[in-house]
Short mmCIF file of C-alpha atoms and ligand atoms in Angstrom, two decimals:
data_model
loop_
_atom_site.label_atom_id
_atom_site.label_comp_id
_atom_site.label_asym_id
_atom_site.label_seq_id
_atom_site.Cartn_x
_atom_site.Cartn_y
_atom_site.Cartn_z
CA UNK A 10 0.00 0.00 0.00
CA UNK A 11 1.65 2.65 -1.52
CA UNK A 12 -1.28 5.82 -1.23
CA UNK A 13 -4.50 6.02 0.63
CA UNK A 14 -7.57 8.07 0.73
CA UNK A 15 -8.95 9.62 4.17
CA UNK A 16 -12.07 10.71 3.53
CA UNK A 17 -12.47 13.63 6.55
CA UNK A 18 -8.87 13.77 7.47
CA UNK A 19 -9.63 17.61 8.51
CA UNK A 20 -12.01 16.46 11.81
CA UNK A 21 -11.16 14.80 14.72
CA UNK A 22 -10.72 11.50 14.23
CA UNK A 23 -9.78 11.29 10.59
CA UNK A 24 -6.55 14.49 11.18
CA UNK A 25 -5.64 12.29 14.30
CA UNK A 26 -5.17 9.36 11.64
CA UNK A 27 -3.61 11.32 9.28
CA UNK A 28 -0.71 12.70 12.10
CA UNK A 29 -0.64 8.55 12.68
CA UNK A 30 0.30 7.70 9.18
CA UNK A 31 2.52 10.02 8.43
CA UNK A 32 4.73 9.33 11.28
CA UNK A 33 4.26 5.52 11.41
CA UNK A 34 4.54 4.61 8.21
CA UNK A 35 5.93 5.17 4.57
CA UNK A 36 2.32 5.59 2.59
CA UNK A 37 0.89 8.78 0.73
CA UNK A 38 -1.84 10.55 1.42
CA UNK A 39 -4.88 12.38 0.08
CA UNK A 40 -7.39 13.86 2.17
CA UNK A 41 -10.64 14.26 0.70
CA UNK A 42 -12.71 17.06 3.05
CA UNK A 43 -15.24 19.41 2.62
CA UNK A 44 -14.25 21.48 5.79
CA UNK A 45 -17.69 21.83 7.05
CA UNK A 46 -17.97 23.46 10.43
CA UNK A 47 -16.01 20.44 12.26
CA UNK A 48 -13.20 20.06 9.35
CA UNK A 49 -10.37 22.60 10.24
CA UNK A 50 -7.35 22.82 7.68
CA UNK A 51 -4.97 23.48 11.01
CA UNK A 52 -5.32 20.57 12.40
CA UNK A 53 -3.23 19.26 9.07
CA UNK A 54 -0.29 22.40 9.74
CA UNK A 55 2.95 21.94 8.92
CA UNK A 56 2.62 18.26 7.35
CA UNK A 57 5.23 17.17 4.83
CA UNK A 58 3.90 18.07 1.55
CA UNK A 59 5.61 15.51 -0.28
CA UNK A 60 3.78 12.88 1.48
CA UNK A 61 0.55 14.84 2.18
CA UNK A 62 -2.32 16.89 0.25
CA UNK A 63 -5.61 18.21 1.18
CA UNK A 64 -8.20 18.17 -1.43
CA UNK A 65 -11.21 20.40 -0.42
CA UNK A 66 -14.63 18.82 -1.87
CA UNK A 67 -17.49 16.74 -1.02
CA UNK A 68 -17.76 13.11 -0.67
CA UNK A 69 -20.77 13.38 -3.05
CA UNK A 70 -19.37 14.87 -5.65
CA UNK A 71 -18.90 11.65 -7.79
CA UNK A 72 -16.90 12.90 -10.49
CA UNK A 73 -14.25 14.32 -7.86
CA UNK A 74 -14.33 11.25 -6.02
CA UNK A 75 -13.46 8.71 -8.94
CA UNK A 76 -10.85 11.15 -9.88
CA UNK A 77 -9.31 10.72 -6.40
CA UNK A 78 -10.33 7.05 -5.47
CA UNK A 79 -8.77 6.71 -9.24
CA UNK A 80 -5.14 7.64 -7.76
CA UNK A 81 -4.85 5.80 -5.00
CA UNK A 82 -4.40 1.42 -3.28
CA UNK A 83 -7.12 2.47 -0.15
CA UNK A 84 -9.72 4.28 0.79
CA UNK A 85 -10.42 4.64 4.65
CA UNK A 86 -13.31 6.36 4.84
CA UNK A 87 -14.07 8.95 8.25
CA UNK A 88 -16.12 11.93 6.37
CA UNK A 89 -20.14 11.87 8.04
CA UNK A 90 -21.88 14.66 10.38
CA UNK A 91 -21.02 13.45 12.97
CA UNK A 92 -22.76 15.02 16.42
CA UNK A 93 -26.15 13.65 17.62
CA UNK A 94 -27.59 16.76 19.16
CA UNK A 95 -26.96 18.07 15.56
CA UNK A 96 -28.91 15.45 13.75
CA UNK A 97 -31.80 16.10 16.53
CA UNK A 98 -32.21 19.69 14.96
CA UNK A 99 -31.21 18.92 11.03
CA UNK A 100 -30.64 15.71 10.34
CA UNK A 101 -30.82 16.35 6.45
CA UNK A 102 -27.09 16.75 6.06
CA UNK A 103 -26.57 13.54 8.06
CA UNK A 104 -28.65 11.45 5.29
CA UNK A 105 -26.80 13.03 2.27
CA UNK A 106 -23.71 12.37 3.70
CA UNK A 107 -23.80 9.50 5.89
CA UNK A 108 -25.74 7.72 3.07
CA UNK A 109 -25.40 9.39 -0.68
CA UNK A 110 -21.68 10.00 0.43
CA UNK A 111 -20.56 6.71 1.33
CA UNK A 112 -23.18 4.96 -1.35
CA UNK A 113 -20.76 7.35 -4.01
CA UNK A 114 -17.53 6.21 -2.21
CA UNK A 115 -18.55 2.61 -2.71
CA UNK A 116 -19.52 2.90 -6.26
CA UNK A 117 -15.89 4.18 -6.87
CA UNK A 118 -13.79 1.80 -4.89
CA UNK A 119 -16.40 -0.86 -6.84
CA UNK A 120 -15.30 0.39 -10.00
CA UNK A 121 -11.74 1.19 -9.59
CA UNK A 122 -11.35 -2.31 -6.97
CA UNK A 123 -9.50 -0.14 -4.61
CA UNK A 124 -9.19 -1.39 -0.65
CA UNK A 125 -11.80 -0.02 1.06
CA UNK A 126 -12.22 0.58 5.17
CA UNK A 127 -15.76 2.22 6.19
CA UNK A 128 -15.25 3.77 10.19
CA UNK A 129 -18.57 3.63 12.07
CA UNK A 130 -19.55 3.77 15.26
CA UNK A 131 -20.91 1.41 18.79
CA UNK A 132 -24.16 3.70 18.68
CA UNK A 133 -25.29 1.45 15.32
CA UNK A 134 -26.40 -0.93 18.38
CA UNK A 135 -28.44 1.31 20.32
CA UNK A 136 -27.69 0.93 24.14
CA UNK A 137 -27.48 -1.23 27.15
CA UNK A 138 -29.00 -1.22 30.35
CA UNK A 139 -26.28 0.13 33.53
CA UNK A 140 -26.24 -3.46 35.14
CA UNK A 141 -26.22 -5.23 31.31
CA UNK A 142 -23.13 -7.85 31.74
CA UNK A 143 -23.34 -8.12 28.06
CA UNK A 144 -21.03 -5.47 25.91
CA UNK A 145 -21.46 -4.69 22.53
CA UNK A 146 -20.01 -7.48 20.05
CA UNK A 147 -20.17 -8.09 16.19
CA UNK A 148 -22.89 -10.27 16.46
CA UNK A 149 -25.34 -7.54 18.28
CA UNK A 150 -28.29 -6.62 16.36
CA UNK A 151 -28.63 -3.14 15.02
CA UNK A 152 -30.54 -0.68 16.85
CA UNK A 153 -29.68 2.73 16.30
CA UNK A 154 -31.49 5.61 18.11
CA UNK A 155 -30.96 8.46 17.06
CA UNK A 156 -30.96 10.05 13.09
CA UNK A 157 -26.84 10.34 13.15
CA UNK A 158 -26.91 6.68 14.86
CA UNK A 159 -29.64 5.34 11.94
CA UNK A 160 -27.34 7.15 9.13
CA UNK A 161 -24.27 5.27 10.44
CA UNK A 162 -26.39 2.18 10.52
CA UNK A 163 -27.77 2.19 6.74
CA UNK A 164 -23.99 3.44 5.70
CA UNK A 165 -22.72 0.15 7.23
CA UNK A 166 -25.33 -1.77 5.56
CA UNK A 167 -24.23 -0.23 1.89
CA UNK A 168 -21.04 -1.52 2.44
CA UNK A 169 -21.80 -4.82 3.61
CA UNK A 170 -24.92 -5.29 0.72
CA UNK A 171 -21.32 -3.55 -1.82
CA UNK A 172 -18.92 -6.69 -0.37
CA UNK A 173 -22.00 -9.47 -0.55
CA UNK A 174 -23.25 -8.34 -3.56
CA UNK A 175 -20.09 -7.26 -5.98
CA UNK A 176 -17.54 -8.61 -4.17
CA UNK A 177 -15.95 -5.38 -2.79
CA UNK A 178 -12.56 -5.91 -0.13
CA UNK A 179 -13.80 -3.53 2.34
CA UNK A 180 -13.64 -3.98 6.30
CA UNK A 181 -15.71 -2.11 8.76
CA UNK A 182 -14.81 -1.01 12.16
CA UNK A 183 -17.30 0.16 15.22
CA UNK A 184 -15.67 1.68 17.84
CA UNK A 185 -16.63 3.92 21.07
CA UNK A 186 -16.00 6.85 22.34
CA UNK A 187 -13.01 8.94 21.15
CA UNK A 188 -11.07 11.59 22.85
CA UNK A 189 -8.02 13.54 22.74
CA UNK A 190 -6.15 16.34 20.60
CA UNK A 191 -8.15 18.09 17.43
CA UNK A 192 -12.21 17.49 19.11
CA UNK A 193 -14.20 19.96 17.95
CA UNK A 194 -15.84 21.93 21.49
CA UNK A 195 -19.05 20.87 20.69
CA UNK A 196 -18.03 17.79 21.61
CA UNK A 197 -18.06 16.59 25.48
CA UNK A 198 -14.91 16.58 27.12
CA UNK A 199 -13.64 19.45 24.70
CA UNK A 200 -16.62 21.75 25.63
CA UNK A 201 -16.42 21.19 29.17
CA UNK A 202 -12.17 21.55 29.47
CA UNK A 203 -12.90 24.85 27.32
CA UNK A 204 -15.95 26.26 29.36
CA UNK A 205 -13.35 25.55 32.89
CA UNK A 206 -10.54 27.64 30.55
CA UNK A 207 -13.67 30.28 30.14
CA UNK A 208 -14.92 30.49 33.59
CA UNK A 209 -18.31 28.79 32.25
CA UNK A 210 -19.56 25.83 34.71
CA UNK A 211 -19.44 22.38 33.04
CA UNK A 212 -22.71 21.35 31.79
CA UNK A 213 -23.75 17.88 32.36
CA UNK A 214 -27.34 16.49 30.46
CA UNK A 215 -29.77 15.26 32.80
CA UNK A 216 -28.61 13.41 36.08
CA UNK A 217 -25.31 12.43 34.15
CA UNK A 218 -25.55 8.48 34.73
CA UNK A 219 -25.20 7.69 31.33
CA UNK A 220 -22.42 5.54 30.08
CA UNK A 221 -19.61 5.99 27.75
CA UNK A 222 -16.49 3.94 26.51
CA UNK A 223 -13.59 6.01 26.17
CA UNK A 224 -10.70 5.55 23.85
CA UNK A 225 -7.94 7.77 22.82
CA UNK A 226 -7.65 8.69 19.27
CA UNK A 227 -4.54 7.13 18.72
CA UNK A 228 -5.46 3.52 19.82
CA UNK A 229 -8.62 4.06 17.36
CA UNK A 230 -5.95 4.45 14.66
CA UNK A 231 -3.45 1.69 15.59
CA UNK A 232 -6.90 -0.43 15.37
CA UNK A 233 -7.66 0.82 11.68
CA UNK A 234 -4.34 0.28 10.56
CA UNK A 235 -3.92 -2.69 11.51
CA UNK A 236 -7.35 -3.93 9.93
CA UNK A 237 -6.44 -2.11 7.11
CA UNK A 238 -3.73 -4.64 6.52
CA UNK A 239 -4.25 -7.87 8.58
CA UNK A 240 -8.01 -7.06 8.60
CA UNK A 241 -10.03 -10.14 7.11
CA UNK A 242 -12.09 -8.54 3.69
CA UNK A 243 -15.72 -8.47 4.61
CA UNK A 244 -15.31 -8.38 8.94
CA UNK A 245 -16.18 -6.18 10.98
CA UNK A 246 -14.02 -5.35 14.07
CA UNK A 247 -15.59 -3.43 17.15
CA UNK A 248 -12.36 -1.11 18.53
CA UNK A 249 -12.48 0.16 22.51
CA UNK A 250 -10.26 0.00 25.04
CA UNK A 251 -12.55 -0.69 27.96
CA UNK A 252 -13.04 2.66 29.29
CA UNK A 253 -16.49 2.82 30.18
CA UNK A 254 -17.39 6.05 32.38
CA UNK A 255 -20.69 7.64 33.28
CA UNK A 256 -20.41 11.31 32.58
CA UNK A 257 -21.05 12.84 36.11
CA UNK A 258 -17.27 10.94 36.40
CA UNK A 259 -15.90 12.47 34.02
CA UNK A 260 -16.77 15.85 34.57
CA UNK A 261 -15.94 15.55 38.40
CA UNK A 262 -12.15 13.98 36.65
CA UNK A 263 -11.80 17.25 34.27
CA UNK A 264 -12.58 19.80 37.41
CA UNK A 265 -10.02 17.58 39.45
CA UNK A 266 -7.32 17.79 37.08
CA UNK A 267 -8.38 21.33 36.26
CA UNK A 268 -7.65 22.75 40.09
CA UNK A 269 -11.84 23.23 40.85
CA UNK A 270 -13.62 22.51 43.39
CA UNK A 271 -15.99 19.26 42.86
CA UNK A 272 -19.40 19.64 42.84
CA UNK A 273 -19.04 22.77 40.08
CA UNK A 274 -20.91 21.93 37.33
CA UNK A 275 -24.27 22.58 36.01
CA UNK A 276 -27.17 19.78 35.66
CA UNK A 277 -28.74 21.27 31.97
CA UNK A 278 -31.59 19.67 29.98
CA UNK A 279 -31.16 16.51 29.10
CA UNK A 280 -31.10 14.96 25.15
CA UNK A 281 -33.84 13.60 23.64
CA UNK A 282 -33.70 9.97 23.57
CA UNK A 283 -30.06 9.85 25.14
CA UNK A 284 -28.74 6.90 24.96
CA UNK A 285 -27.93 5.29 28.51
CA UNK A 286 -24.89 3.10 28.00
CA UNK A 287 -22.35 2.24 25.67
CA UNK A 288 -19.51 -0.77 26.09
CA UNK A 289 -17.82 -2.47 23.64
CA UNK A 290 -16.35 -6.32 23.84
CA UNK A 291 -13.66 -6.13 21.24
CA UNK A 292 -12.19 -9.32 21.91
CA UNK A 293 -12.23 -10.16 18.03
CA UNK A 294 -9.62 -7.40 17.32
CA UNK A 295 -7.26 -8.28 20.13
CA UNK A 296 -7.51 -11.68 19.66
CA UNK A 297 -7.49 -12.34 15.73
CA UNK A 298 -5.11 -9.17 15.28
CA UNK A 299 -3.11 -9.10 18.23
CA UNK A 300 -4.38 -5.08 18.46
CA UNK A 301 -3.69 -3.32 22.16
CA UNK A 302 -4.75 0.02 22.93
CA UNK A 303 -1.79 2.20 24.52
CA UNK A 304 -3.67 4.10 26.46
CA UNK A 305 -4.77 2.10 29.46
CA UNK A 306 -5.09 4.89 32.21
CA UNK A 307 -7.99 7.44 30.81
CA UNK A 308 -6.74 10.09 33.56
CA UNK A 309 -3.89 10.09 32.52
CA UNK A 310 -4.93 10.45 28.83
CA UNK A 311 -7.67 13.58 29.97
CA UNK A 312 -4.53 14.89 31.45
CA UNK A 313 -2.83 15.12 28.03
CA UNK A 314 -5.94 16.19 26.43
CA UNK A 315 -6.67 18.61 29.27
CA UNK A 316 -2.51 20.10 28.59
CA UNK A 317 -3.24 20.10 24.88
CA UNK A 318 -6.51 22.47 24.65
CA UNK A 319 -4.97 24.74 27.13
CA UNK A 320 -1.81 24.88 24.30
CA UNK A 321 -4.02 25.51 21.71
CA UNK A 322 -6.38 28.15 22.30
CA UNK A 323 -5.64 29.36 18.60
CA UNK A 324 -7.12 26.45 17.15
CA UNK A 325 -10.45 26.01 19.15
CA UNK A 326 -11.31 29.74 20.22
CA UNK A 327 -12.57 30.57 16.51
CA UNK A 328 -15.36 27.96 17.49
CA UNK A 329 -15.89 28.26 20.50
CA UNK A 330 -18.21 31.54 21.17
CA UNK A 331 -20.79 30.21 18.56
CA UNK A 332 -20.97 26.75 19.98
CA UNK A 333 -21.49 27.72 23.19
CA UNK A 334 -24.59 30.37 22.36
CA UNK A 335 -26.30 27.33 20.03
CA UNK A 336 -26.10 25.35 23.37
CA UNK A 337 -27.60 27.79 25.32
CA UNK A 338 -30.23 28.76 22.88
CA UNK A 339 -30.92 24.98 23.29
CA UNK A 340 -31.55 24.85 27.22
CA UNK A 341 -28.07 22.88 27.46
P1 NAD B 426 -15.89 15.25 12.86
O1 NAD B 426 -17.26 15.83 12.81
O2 NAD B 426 -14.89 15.82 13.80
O3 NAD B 426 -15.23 15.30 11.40
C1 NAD B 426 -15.95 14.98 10.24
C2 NAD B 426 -15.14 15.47 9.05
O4 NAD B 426 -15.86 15.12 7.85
C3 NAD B 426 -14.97 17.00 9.02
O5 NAD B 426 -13.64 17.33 8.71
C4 NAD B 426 -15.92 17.44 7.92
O6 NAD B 426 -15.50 18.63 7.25
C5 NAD B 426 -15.90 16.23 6.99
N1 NAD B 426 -17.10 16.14 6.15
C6 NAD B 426 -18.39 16.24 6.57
N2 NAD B 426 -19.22 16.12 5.51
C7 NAD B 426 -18.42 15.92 4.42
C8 NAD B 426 -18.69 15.71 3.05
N3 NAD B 426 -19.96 15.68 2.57
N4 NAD B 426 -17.66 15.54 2.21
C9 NAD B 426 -16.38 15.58 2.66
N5 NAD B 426 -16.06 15.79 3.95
C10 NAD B 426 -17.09 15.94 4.82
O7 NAD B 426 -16.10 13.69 13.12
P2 NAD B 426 -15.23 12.67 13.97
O8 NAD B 426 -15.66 12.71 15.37
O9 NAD B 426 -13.82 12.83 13.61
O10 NAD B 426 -15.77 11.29 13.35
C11 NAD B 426 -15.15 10.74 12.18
C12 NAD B 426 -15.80 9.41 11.86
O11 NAD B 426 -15.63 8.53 12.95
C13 NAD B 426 -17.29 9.49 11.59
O12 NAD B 426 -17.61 8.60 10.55
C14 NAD B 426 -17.92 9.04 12.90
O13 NAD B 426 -19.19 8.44 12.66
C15 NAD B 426 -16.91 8.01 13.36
N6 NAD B 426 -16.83 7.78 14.80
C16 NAD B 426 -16.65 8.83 15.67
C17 NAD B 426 -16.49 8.59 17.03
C18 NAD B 426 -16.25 9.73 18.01
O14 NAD B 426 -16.17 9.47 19.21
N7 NAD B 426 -16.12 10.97 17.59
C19 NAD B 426 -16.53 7.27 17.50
C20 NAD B 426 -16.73 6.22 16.60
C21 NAD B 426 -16.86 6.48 15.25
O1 DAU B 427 -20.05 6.24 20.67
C1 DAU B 427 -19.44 6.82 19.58
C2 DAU B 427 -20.04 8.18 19.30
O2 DAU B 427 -19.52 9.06 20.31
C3 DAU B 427 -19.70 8.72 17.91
O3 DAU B 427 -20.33 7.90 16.96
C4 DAU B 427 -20.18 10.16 17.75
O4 DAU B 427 -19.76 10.67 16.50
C5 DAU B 427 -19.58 11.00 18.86
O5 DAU B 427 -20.06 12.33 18.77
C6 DAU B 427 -19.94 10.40 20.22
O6 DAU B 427 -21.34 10.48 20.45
P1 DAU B 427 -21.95 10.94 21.89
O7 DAU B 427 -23.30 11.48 21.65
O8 DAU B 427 -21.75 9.87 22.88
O9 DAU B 427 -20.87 12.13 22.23
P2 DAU B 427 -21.04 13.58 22.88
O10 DAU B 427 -19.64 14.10 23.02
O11 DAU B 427 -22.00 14.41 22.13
O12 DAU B 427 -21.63 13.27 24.30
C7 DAU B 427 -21.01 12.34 25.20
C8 DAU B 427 -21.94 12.19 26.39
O13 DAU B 427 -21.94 13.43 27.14
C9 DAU B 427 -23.39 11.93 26.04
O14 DAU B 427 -23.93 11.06 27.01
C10 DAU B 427 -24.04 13.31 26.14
C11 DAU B 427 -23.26 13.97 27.26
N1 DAU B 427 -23.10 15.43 27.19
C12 DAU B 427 -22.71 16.00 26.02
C13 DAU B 427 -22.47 17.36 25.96
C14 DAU B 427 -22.05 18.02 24.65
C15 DAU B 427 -23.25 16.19 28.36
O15 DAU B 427 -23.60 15.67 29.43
N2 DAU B 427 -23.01 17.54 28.30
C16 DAU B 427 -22.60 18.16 27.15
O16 DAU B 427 -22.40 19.38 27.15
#
């Protein structure tokens, strides 16, 4: 694998990737983005440009995309709208591209038989109950809640219906909770670290019991490139690190290692059909691919994250003011 594809490799998840390949290993590569509100050129600074170019566009432009898809051995696709309280209030953009996007991805790969790797998410499964002893696995039926969740479900389902039915070599990952450098503040843990930098009381939704299982970025892309290569063609590999938290936790952990008092948060209103409890079992991936998550201590991994936000007020205060008054307008 000479070149690959990341689809979104301006957000989160997908730039955190992109810093991952280009200082683990030898490949190329393109980033297809459409730097919506969460895609943010910085977070790709200073990358060598001989190994590294950003192509601004839209997953569902199909003529762009077989150009690109065209160029290059992989495709691992991140690009999708990605926040839930989002798709509560527009959820359009999360069908066209959650769905038409990766439906035009997968006609491309399909016609140029180019590696694919579709990232999803745990929420395709809906949620557990708090005392559940079962964890998410790759035999759990879908139940998605909410319309990002259902999106994510029915673009998993393209690319399984794309491998059954035309024999595409794609692999799809589900994996939990990410945090960690390059979050965009509407997200959790960023918005709360950056309301404590702001003076602004955390906000919590509801009574804060619900579950989540964190995972640093990083270990979510050891886990994609190693199914990239040692992946089986046609699996599916739930990723998490077994770092389930309930929320009220982790807020009380970010005003600990922030120097506040506990106890300092706001309880704001709560989502609409908020899911209670994620947890993944991804004994598949460890097992079959030997994968382990560096990042076994979450403290110490908020710590980090905590250090890097307060580094790099340039690259989240643009956001910030914005996100904060849609919240508010909101009740949260
Ligand atoms: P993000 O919102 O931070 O980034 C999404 C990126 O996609 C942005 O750069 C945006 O500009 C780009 N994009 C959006 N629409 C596009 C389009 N039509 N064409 C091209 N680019 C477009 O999201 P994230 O948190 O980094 O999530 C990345 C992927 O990982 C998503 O598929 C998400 O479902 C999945 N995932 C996220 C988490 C998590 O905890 N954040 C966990 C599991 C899976
Ligand atoms: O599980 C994987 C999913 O994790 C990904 O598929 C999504 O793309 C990603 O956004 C994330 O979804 P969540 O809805 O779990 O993440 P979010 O950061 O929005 O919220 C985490 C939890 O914190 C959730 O229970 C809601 C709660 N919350 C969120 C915000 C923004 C609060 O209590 N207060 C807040 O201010």
């Amino acid at each position: 694998m000479k070149h690959v594809l990341v689809t979104g490799g301006a957000g989160f998840i997908g730039s955190n990737f992109v810093h991952y390949l280009l200082e683990h290993t030898d490949v190329s590569v393109t980033v297809l983005d459409k730097l919506t509100y969460a895609g943010n050129r910085e977070s790709l600074a200073g990358l060598d440009g001989n190994r590294f170019r950003l192509v601004v566009g839209d997953i569902c432009d199909a003529v762009l995309v077989d150009s690109l898809v065209s160029e290059v051995d992989a495709v691992v696709h991140y690009a999708a709208e990605s926040h839930n309280d989002n798709s509560l209030h527009d959820p359009k953009p999360f069908v066209e591209t959650n769905i038409i996007g990766t439906f035009t991805l997968l006609e491309a790969v399909r016609k140029h038989s180019v590696r694919f790797h579709h990232i999803s998410t745990d929420e395709v499964y809906g949620d557990l109950e708090l005392d559940d002893p079962e964890r998410f696995s790759e035999s759990t039926p879908y139940n998605p809640s909410s319309p990002y969740s259902s999106t994510k479900a029915g673009s998993d389902l393209l690319v399984r219906a794309w491998v059954r039915s035309f024999g595409l070599a794609a692999t799809l990952s589900n994996c939990s909770n990410n945090y960690g450098p390059y979050q965009h503040v509407e997200k959790f843990i960023p918005r709360q670290i950056t309301n404590v930098i702001d003076g602004i009381r955390p906000k919590l939704y509801g009574v804060g019991e619900n579950v989540r299982d964190w995972i640093h970025a990083d270990d979510h892309s050891s886990a994609v490139w190693t199914i990239l290569n040692r992946g089986r063609v046609g699996e599916t590999y739930l990723i998490g690190a077994d770092g389930e938290k309930n929320n009220k936790d982790v807020i009380e952990t970010i005003l600990s290692i922030m120097g506040k008092p506990a106890g300092s948060f706001d309880h704001v209103t709560d989502r609409p059909g908020h899911d209670l409890r994620y947890a993944i079992d991804s004994t598949k991936l460890r097992t079959e691919l030997g994968w382990v998550p560096e990042y076994a201590n979450f403290e110490a991994g908020l710590e980090a994250t905590v250090a890097w936000y307060r580094d790099h007020e340039s690259w989240w205060r643009p956001q910030k003011d914005a996100t904060e008054a849609k919240y508010v307008a909101q009740g949260q």
